[in-house]
Tab-separated table of C-alpha atoms and ligand atoms in Angstrom:
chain	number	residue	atom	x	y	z
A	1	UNK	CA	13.854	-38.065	-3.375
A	2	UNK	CA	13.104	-38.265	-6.932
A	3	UNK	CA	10.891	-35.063	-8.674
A	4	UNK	CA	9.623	-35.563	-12.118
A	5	UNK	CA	9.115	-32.238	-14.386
A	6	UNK	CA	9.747	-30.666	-17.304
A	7	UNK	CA	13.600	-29.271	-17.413
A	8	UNK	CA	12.694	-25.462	-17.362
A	9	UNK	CA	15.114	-24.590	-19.541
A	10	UNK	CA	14.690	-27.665	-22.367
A	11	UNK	CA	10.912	-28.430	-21.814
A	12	UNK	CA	12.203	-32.614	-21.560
A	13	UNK	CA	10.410	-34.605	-19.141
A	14	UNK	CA	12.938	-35.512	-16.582
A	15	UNK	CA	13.084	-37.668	-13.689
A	16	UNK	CA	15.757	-35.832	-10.991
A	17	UNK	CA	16.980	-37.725	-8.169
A	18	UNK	CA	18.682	-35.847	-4.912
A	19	UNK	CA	20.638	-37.242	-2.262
A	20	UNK	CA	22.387	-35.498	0.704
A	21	UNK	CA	21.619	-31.851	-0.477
A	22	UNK	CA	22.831	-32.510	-4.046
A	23	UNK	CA	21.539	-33.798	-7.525
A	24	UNK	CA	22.607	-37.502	-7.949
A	25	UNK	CA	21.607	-37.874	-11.729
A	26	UNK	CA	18.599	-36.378	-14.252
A	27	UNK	CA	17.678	-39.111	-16.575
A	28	UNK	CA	14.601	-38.608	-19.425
A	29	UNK	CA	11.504	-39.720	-17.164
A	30	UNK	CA	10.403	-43.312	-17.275
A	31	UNK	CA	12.854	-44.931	-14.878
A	32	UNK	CA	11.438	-44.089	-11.693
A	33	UNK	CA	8.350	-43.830	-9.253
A	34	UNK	CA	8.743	-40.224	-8.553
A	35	UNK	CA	8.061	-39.122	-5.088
A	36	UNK	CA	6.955	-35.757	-6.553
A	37	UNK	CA	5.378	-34.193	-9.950
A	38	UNK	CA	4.977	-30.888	-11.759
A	39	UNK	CA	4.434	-29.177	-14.818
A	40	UNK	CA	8.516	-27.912	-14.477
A	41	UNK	CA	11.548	-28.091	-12.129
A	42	UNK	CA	14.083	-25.132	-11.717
A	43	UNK	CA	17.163	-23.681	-9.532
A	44	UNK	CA	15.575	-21.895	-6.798
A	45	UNK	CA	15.921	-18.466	-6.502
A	46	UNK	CA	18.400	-16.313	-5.506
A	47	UNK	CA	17.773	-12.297	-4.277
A	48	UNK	CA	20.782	-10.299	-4.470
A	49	UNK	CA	18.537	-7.492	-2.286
A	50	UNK	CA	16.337	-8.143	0.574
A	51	UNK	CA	15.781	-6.210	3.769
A	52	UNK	CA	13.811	-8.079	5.934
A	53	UNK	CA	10.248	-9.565	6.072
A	54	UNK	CA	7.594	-10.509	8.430
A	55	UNK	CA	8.299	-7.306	10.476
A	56	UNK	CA	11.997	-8.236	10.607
A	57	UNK	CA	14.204	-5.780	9.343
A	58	UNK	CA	17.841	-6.136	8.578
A	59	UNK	CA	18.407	-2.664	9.405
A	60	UNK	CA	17.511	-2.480	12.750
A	61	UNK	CA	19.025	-2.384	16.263
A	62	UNK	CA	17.099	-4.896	17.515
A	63	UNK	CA	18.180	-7.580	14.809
A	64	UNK	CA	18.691	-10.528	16.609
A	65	UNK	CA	19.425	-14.239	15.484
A	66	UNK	CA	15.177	-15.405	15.627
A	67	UNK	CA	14.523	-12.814	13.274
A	68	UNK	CA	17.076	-13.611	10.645
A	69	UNK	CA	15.615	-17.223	10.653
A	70	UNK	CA	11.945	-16.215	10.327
A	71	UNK	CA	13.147	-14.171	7.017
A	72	UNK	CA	15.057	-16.971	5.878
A	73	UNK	CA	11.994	-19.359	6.586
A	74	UNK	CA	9.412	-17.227	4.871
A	75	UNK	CA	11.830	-16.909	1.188
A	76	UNK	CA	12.553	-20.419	1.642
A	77	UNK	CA	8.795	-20.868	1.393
A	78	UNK	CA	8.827	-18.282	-1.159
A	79	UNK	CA	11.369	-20.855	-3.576
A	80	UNK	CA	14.074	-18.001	-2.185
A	81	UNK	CA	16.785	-21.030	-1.284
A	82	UNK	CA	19.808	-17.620	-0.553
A	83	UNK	CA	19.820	-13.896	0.006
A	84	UNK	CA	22.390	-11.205	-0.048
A	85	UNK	CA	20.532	-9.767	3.090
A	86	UNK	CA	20.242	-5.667	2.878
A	87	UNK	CA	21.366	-3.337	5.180
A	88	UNK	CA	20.511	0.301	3.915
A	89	UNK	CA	21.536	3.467	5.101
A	90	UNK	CA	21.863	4.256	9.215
A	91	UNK	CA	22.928	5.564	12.154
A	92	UNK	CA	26.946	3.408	12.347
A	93	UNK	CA	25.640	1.630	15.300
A	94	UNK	CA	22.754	-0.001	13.745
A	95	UNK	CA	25.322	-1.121	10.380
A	96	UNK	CA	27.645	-2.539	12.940
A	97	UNK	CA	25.331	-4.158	15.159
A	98	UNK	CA	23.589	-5.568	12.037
A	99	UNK	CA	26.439	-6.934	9.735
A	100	UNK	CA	27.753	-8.542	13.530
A	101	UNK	CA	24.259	-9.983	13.844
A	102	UNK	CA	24.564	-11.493	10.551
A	103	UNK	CA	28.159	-12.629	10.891
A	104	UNK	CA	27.509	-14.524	14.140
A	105	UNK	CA	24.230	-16.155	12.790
A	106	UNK	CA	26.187	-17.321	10.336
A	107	UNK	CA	29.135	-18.530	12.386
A	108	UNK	CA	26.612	-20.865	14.570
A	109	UNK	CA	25.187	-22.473	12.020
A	110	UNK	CA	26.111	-23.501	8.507
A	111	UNK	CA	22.361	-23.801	7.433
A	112	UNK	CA	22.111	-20.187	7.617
A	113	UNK	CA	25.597	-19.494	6.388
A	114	UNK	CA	24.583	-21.348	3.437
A	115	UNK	CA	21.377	-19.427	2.878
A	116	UNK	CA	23.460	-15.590	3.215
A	117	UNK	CA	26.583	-16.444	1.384
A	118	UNK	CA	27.209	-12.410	0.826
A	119	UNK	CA	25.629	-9.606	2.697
A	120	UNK	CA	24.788	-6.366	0.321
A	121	UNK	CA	25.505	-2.456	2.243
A	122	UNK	CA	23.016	0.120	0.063
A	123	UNK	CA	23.943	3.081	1.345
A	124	UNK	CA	24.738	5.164	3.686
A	125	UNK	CA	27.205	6.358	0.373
A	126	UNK	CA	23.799	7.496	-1.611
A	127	UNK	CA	22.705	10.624	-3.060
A	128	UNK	CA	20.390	13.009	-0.062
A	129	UNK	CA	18.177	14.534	-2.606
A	130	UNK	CA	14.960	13.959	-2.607
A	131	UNK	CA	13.888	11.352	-5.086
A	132	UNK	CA	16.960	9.298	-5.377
A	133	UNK	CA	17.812	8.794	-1.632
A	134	UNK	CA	14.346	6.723	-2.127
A	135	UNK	CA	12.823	6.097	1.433
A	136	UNK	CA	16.493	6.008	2.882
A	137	UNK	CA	16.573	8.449	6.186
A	138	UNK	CA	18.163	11.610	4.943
A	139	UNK	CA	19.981	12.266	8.179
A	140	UNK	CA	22.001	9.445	7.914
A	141	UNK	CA	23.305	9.883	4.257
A	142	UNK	CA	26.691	10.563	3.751
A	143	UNK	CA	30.386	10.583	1.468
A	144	UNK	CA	32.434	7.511	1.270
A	145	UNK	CA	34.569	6.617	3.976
A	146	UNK	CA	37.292	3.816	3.303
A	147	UNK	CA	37.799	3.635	7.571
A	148	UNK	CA	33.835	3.486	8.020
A	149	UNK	CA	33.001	1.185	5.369
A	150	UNK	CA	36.454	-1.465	6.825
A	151	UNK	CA	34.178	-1.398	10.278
A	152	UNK	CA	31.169	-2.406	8.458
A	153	UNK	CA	33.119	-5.453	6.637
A	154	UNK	CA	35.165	-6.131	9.862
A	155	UNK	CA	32.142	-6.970	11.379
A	156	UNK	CA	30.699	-8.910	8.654
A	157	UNK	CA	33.541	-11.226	8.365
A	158	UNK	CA	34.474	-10.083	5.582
A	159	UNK	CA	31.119	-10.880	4.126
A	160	UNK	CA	29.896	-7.512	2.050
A	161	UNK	CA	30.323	-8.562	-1.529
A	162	UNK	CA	27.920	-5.960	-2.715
A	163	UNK	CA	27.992	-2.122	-2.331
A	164	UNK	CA	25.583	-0.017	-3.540
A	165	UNK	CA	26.353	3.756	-3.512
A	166	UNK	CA	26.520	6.883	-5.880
A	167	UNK	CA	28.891	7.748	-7.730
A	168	UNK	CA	28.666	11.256	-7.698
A	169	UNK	CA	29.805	11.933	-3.853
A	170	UNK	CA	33.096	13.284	-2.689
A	171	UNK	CA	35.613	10.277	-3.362
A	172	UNK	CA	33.442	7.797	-5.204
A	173	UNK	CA	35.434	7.096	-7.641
A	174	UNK	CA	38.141	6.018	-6.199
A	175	UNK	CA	36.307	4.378	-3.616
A	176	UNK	CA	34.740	2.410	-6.459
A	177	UNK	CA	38.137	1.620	-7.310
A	178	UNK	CA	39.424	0.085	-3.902
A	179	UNK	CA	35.922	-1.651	-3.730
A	180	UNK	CA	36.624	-3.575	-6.561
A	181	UNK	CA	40.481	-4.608	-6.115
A	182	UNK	CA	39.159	-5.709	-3.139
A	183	UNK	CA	36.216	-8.309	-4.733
A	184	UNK	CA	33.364	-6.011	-3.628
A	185	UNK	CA	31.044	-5.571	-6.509
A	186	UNK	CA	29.440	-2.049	-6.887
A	187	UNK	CA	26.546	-1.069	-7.977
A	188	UNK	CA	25.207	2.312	-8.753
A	189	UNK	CA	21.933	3.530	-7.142
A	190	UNK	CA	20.281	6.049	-5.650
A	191	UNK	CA	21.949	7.961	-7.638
A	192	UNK	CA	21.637	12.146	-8.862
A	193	UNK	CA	24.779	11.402	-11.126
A	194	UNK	CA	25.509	13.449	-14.400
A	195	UNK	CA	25.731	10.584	-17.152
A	196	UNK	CA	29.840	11.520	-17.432
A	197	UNK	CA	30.200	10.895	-14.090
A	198	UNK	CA	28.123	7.605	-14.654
A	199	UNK	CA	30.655	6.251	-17.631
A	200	UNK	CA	33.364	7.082	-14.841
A	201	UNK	CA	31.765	4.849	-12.040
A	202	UNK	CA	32.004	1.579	-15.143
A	203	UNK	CA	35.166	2.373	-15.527
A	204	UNK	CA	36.175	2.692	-12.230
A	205	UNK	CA	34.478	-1.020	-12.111
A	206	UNK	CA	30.728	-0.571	-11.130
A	207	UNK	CA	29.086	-3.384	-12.251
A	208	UNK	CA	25.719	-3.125	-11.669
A	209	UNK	CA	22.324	-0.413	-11.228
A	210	UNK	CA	20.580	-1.212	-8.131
A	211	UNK	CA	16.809	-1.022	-8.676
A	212	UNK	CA	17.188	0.803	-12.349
A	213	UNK	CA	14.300	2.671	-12.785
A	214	UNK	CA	13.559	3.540	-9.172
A	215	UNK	CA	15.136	5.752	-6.510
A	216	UNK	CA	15.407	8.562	-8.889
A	217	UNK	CA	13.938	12.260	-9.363
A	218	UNK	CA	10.291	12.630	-10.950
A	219	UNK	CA	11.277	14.384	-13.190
A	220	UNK	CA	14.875	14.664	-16.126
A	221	UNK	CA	16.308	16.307	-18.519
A	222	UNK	CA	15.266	13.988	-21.571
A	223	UNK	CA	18.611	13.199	-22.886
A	224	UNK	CA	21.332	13.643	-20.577
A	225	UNK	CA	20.492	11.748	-17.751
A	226	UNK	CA	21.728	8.818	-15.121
A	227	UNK	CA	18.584	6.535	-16.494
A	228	UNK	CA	19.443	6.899	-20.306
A	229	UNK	CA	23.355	6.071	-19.653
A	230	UNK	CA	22.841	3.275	-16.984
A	231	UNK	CA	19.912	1.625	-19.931
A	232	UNK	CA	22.179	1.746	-22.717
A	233	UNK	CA	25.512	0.857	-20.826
A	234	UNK	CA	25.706	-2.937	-22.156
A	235	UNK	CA	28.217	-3.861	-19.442
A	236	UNK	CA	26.449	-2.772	-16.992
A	237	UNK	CA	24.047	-5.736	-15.375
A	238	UNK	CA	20.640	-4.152	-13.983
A	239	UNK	CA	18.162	-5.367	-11.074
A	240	UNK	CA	14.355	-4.418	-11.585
A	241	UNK	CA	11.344	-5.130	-8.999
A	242	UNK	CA	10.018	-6.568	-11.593
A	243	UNK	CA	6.590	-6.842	-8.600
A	244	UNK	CA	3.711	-4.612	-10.614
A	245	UNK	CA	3.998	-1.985	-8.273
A	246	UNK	CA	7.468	-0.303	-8.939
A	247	UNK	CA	7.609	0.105	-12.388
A	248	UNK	CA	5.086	0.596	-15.021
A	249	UNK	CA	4.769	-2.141	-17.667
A	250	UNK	CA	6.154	0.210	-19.915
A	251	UNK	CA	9.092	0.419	-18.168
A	252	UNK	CA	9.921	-3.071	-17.515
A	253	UNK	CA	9.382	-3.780	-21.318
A	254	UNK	CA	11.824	-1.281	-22.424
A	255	UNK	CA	14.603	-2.372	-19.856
A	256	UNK	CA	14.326	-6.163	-20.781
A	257	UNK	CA	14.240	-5.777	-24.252
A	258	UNK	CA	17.453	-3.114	-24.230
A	259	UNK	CA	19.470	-4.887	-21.924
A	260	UNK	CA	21.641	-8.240	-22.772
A	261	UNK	CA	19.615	-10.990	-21.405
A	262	UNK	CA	22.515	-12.553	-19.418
A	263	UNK	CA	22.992	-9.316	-17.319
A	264	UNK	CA	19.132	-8.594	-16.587
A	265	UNK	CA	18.484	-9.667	-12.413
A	266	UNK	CA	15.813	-9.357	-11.096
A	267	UNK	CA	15.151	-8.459	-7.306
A	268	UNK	CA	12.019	-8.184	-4.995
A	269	UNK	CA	13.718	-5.329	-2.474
A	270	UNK	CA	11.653	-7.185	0.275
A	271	UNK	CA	10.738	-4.599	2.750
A	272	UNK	CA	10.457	-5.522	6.674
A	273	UNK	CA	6.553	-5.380	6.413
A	274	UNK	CA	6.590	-8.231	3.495
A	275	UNK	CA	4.722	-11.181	4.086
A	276	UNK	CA	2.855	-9.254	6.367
A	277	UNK	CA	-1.380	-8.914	5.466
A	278	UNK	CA	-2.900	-5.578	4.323
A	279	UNK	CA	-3.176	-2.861	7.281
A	280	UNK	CA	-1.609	0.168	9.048
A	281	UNK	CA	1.789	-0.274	10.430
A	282	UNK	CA	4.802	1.392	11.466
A	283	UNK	CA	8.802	1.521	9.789
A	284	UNK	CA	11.369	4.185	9.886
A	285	UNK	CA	9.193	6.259	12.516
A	286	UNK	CA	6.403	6.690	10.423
A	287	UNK	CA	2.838	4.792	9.479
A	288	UNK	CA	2.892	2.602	6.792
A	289	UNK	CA	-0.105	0.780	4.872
A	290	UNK	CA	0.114	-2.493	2.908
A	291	UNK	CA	-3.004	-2.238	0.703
A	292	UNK	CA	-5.099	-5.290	-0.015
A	293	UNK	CA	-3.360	-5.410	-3.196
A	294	UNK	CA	0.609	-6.095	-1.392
A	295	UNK	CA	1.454	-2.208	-2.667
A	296	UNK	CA	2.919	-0.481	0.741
A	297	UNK	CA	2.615	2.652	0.654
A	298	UNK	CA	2.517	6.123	3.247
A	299	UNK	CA	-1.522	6.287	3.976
A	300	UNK	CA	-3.556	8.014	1.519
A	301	UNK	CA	-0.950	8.432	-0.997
A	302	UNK	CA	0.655	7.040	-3.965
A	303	UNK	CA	3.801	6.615	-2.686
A	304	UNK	CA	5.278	3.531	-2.675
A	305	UNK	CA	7.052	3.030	0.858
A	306	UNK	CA	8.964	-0.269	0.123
A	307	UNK	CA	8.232	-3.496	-1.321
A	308	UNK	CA	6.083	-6.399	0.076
A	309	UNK	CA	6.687	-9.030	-2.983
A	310	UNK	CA	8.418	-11.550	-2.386
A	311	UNK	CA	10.850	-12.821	-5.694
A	312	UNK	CA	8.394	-15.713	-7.034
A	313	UNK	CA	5.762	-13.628	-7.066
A	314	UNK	CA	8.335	-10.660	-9.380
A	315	UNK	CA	8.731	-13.705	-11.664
A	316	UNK	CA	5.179	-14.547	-12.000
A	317	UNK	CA	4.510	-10.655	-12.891
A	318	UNK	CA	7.119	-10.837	-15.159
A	319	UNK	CA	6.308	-13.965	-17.404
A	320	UNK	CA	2.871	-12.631	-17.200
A	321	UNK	CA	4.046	-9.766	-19.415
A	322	UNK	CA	4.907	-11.703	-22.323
A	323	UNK	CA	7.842	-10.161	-23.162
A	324	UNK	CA	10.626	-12.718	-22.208
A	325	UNK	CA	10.081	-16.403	-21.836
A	326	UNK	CA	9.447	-18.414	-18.673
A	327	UNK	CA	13.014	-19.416	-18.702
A	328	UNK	CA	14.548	-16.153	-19.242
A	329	UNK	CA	12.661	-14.611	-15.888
A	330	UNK	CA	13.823	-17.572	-13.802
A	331	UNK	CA	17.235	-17.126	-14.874
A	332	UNK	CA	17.158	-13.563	-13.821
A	333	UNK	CA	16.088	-14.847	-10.522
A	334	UNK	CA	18.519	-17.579	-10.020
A	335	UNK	CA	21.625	-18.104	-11.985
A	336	UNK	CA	22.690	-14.180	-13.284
A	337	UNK	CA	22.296	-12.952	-9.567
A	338	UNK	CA	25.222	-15.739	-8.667
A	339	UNK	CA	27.245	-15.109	-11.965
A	340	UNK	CA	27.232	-11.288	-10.838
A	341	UNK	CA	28.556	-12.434	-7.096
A	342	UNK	CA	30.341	-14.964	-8.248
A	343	UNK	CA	28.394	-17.877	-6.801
A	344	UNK	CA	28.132	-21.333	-7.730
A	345	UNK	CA	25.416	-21.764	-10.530
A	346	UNK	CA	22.666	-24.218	-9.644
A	347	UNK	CA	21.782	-26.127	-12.489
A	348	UNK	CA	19.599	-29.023	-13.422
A	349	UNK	CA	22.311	-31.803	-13.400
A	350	UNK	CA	24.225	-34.267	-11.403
A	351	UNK	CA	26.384	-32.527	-8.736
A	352	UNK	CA	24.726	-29.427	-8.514
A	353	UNK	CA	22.769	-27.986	-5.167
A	354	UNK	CA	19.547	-29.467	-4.684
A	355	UNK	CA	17.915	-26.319	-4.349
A	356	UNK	CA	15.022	-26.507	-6.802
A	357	UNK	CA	11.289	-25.496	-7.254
A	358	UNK	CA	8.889	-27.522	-8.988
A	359	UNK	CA	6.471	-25.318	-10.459
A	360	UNK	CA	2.763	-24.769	-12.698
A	361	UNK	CA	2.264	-23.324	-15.512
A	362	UNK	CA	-0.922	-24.357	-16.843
A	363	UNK	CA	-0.706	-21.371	-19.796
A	364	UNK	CA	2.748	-19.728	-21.512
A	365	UNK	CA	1.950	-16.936	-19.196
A	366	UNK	CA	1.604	-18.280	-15.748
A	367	UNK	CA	3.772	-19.393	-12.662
A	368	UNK	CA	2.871	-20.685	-9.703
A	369	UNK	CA	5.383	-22.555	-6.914
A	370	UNK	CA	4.343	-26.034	-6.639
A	371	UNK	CA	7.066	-27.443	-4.374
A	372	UNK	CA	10.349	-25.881	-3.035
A	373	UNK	CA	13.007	-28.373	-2.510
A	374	UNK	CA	16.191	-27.063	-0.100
A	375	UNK	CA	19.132	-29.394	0.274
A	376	UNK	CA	17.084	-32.017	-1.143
A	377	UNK	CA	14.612	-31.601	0.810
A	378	UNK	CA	10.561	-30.842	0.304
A	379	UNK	CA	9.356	-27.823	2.284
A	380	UNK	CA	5.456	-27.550	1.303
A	381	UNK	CA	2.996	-29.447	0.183
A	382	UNK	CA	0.761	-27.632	-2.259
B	401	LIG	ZN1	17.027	1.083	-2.836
């Protein structure tokens, strides 16, 4: 198959030929009768945090095999070519039964494997007070335990590369500590942490803030707090639901501008109920409502109750904003997430994974999925 775009990164016209899952060669355009044409061509995404979609949640005791395909099929269609898929804070039987449902869909086939290469735990290590602990189920918060946490990776095959806790609990520090000599990468979240005990988690070897900006109290003190120290810690790489809904405009400014632009990542948090249209439905044993405009929120409040954005459409808010280029937000979509984990980089030459999207922009400030190309292959037709 050959796709001729614009190289998102250089703006060149370029004709890119894939064979067997991988880019054969990108030459300047000219050469070739394209099977396909955009505006631009770019790595597919990568979300280092999604739960579930399409009423599937990764969380659940009812995970089976189906369901892990239909969330893999609806990101794929979403230009989402891998996942770190979530499994937040529960009772232990629904973490084990989970990361073994993951594991073994995995094991049986190596399409899947390749779209989960790393599972992510958030939680059950997380802070209980209201505010931080988020929408996480309060009874099933609690301290680090080394012996808990080796069940959940036993039964993920070794598979949990990313931890997301507090760093204020019992042992945290320390547990931060083994995480890391052990090639688990932790993030802070959730989090009710004084800001000394936040330089203490970076250099214990936390790497990243989950979600900064979200999962927190209301209200802080103005200087001293967990927000402040996270924002201005330069080592420190930060996801933001960068969807419209999570954060106010404000907000996402201030982080992307403060932050170094090679550890900004950006992340939809998926929710179970994404994908799914605007109505009344139920998660975590209570009613839920996806309004017309994709917020979900608890009925007849503000409250946000998850996220139903998928990661293209967190990139199209974002370059919308104006206040990084297009080819900064698809980086933070793609290629920091697998720098953080460790993954191979998909770039836009010969040998690399021919995961790509071919994409619109008609002005600076728009985005819009044209084509999504997995293992060389074309998955919609716009
Ligand atoms: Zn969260």
């Amino acid at each position: 198959m050959i796709f001729r775009a614009k190289h998102y990164q250089t703006e060149q016209m370029v004709d890119v030929c894939c064979d067997d899952g991988k880019i054969v060669s990108v030459e300047k355009a000219g050469n070739f009768v394209p099977d396909h044409q955009a505006a631009y061509i770019a790595p597919a995404f990568f979300d280092l945090q999604i739960n579930g979609a399409m009423g599937v949640a990764f969380s659940d005791i009812n995970l089976d095999e189906s369901g892990i395909r239909k969330v893999l099929s609806v990101c794929k269609l979403h230009g989402i070519e891998a996942i770190c898929p979530t499994i937040i804070t529960n009772a232990h039987a629904v973490l084990i039964h989970g990361f073994n449902t993951l594991r073994k869909a995995c094991e049986s086939d190596p399409v899947i494997a390749r779209a989960m290469p790393c599972f992510h735990l958030e939680g059950p290590y997380i802070s209980n007070e209201d505010g931080p602990r988020g929408a996480h189920q309060k009874q099933h918060v609690r301290n680090p335990i080394y012996d808990e946490f080796k069940e959940y990776q036993g039964a993920s095959g070794n598979r949990i590369k990313l931890l997301t806790l507090a760093p204020e609990l019992p042992g945290a520090i320390d547990f931060i500590r083994k995480m890391t000599s052990e090639g688990v990468v932790v993030a802070i979240g959730h989090t009710a942490a004084s800001p000394m005990i936040i330089r203490e988690a970076i250099a214990a070897g936390a790497r990243l803030s989950t979600h900064l900006g979200n999962g927190s109290h209301a209200m802080w003190p103005r200087h001293e707090n967990y927000f402040w120290e996270q924002l201005g810690c330069d080592s420190l790489s930060a996801s933001i639901i960068t969807d419209g809904h999570h954060l106010p405009e404000a907000l996402v400014k201030t982080i992307v501008r403060v932050k170094p632009l090679e550890k900004q990542i950006i992340t939809c948090d998926a929710s179970g109920l994404a994908g799914l249209p605007p109505g009344k439905y139920s998660m975590w044993d209570q009613e839920i409502e996806i309004l017309s405009n994709g917020k979900v929120v608890v009925p007849g409040t503000p409250f946000l109750a998850g996220s139903g954005s998928f990661t293209d459409d967190c990139v199209a808010h974002l370059i919308s904003l104006g206040v990084v280029s297009r080819s900064q937000a698809i980086e933070m979509a793609t290629n920091a997430p697998r720098r953080l984990l460790q993954l191979p980089e998909i770039k836009i030459e010969a040998g690399s994974m021919a995961n790509l999207i071919l994409f619109d922009s008609n002005k600076d400030l728009s985005f819009r999925i044209n084509r999504v190309i997995i293992e060389g292959v074309t998955l919609n037709q716009s």
